PDB file of C-alpha atoms in Angstrom:
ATOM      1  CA  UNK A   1     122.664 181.804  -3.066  1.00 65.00           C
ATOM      2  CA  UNK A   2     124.072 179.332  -5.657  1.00 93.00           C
ATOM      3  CA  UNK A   3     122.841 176.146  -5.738  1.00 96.00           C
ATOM      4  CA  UNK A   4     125.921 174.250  -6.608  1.00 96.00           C
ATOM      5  CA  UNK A   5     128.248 176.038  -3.495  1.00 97.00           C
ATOM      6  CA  UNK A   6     125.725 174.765  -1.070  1.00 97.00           C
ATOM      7  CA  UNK A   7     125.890 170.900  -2.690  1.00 98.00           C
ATOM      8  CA  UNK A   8     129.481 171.236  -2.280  1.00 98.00           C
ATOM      9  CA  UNK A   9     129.979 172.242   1.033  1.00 98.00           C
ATOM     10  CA  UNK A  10     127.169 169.765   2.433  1.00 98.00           C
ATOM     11  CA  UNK A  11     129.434 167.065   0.319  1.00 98.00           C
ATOM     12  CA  UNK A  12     132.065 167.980   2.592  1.00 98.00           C
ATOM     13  CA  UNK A  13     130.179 168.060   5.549  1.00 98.00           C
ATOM     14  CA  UNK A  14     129.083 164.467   4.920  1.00 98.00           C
ATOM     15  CA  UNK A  15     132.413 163.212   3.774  1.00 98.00           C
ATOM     16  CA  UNK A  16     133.513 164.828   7.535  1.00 98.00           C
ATOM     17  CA  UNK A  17     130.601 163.321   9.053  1.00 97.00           C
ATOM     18  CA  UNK A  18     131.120 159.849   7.714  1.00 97.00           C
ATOM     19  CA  UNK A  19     134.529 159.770   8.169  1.00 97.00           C
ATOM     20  CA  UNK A  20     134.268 160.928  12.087  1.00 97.00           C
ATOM     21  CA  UNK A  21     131.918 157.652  12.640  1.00 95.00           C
ATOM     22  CA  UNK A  22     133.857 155.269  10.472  1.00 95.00           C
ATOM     23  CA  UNK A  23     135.090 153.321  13.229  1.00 94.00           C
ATOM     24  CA  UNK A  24     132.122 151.606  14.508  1.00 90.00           C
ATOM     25  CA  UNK A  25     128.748 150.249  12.335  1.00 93.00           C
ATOM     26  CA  UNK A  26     125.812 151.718  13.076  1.00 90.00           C
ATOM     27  CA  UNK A  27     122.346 152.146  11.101  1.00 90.00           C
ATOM     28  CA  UNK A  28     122.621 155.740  10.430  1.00 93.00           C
ATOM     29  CA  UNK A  29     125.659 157.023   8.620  1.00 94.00           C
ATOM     30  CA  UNK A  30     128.051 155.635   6.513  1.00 94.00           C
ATOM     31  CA  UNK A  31     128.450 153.476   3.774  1.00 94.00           C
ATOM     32  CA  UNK A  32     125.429 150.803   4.207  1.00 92.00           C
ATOM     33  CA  UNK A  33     125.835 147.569   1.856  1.00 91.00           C
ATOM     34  CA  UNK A  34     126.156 143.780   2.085  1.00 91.00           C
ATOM     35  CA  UNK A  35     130.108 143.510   2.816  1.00 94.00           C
ATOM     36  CA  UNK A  36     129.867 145.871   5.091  1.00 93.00           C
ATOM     37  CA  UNK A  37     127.855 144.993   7.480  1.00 92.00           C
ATOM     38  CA  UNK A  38     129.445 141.315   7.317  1.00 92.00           C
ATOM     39  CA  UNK A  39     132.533 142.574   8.793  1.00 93.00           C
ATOM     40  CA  UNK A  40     133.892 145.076  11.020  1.00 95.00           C
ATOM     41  CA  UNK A  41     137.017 145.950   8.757  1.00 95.00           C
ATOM     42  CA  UNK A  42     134.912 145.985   5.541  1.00 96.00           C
ATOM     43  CA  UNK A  43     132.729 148.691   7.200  1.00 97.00           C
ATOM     44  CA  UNK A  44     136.065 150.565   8.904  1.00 97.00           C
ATOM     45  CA  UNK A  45     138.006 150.656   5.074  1.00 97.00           C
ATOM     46  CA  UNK A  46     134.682 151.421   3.034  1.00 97.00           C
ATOM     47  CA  UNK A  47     133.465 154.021   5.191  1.00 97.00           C
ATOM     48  CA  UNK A  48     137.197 155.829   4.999  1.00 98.00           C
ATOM     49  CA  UNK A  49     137.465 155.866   1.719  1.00 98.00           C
ATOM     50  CA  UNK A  50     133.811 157.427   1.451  1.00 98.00           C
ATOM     51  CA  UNK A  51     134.722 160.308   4.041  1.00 98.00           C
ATOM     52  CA  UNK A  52     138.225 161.107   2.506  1.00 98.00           C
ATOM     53  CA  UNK A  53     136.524 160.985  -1.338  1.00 98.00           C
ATOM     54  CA  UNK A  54     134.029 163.083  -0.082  1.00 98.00           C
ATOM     55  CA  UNK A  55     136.110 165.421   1.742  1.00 98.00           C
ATOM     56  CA  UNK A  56     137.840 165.958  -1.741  1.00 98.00           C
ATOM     57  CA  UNK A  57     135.188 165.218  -4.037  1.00 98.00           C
ATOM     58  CA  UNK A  58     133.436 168.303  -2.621  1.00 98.00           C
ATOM     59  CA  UNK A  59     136.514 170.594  -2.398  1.00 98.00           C
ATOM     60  CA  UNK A  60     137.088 169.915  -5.971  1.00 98.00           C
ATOM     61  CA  UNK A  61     133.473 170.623  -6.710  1.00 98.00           C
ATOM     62  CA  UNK A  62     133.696 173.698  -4.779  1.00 97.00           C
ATOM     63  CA  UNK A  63     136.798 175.055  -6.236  1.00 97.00           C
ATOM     64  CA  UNK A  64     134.970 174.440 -10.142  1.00 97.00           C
ATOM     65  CA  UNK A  65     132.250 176.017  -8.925  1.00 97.00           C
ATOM     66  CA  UNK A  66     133.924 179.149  -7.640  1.00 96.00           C
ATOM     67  CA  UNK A  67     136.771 178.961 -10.010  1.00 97.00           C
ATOM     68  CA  UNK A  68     134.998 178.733 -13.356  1.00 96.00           C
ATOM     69  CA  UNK A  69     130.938 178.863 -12.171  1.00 95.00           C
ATOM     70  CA  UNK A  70     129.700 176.197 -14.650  1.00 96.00           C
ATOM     71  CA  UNK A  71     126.561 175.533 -15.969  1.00 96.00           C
ATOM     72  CA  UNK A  72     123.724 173.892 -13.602  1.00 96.00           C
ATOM     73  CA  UNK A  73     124.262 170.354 -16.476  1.00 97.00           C
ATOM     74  CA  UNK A  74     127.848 170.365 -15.792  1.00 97.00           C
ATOM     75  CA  UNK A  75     127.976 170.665 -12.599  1.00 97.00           C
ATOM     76  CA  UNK A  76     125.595 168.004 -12.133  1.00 97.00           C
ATOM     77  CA  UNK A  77     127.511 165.766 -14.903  1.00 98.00           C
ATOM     78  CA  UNK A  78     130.771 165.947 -12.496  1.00 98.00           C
ATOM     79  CA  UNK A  79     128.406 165.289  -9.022  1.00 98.00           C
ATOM     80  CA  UNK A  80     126.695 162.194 -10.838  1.00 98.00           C
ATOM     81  CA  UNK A  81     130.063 161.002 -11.792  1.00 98.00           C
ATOM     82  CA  UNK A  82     131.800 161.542  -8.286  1.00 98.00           C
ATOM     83  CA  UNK A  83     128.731 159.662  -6.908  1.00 97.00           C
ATOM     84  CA  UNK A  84     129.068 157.028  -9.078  1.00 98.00           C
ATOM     85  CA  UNK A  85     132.743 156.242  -8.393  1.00 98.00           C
ATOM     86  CA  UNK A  86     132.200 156.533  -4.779  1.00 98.00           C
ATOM     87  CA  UNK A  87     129.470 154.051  -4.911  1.00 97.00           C
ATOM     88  CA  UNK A  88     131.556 151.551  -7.242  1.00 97.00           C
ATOM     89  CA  UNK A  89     135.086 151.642  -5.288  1.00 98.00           C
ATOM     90  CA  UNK A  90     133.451 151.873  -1.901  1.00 97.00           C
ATOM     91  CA  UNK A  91     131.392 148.705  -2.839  1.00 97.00           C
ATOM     92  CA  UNK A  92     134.868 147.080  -4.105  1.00 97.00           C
ATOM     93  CA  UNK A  93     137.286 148.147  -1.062  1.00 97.00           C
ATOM     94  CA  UNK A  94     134.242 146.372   0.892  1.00 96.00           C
ATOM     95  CA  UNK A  95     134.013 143.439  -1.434  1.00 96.00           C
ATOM     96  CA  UNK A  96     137.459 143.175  -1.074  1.00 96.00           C
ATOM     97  CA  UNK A  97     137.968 143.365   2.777  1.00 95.00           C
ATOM     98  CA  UNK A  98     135.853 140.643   3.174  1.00 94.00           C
ATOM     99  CA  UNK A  99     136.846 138.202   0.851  1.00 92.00           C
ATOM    100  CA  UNK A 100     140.312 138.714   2.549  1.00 92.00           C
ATOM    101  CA  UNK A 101     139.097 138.455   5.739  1.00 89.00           C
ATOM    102  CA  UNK A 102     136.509 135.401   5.041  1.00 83.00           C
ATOM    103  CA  UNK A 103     139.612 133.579   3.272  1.00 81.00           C
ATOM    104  CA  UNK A 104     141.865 133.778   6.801  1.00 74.00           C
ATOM    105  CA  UNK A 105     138.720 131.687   8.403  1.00 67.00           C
ATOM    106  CA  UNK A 106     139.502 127.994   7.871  1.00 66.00           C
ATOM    107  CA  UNK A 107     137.532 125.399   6.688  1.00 59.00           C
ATOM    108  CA  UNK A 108     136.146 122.920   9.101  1.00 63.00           C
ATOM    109  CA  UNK A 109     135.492 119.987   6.702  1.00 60.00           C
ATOM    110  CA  UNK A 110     135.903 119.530   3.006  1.00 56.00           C
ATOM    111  CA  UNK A 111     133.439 116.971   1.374  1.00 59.00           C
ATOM    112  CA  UNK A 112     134.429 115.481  -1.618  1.00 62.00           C
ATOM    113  CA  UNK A 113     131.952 113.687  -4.217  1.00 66.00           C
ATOM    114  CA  UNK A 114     133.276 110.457  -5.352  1.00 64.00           C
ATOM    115  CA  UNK A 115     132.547 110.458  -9.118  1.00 64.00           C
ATOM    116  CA  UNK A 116     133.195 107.029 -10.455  1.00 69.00           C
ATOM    117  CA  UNK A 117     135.352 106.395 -13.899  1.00 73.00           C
ATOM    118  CA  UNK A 118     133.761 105.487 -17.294  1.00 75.00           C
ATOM    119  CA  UNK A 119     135.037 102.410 -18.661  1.00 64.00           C
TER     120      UNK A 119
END
């Protein structure tokens, strides 16, 4: 059996899988970084994203595959470069979502240094 139909298909199994337990953290699946484990939105939007782009990563990979069967370096050119934008936007939709989020919280006290003039 060829290699690159069964990466494809188990792309869109995860990108199923991950999407289907989106809605609640947890220390198994899903998109597992800083942001998102700050906050409960971060994790919900990141881990979304990451289901849907795999979902469609992994179609697309699966249609190139069956479509135009190219060679084992290409194929693994277009996987490492799906990977690699799924890593960078989910880590910025996450980024993002918090800093939103952590900017709604107000501030309890601002200090201010008093920082004399020069004469």
């Amino acid at each position: 059996m060829n290699v690159e139909l069964i990466i494809s298909v188990v792309m869109i199994l995860i990108g199923v899988i991950v999407y289907a337990f989106r809605n609640t953290p947890n220390p198994y699946i899903g998109v597992r970084m800083g942001y998102t484990y700050l906050s409960k939105e971060a994790w919900r939007k990141a881990n979304t994203f990451a289901g849907i782009y795999c979902i469609i990563a992994g179609s697309i990979l699966l249609a190139v595959t069956l479509i135009f069967n190219p060679s084992r370096e290409i194929f693994l050119a277009l996987l490492l470069i799906s990977a690699t934008i799924l890593a960078v936007r989910s880590y910025g939709i996450a980024k993002e979502t918090y800093e939103k989020e952590d900017m709604r919280t107000p501030l309890k006290k601002i200090i201010t240094k008093y920082v004399p003039k020069r004469s």
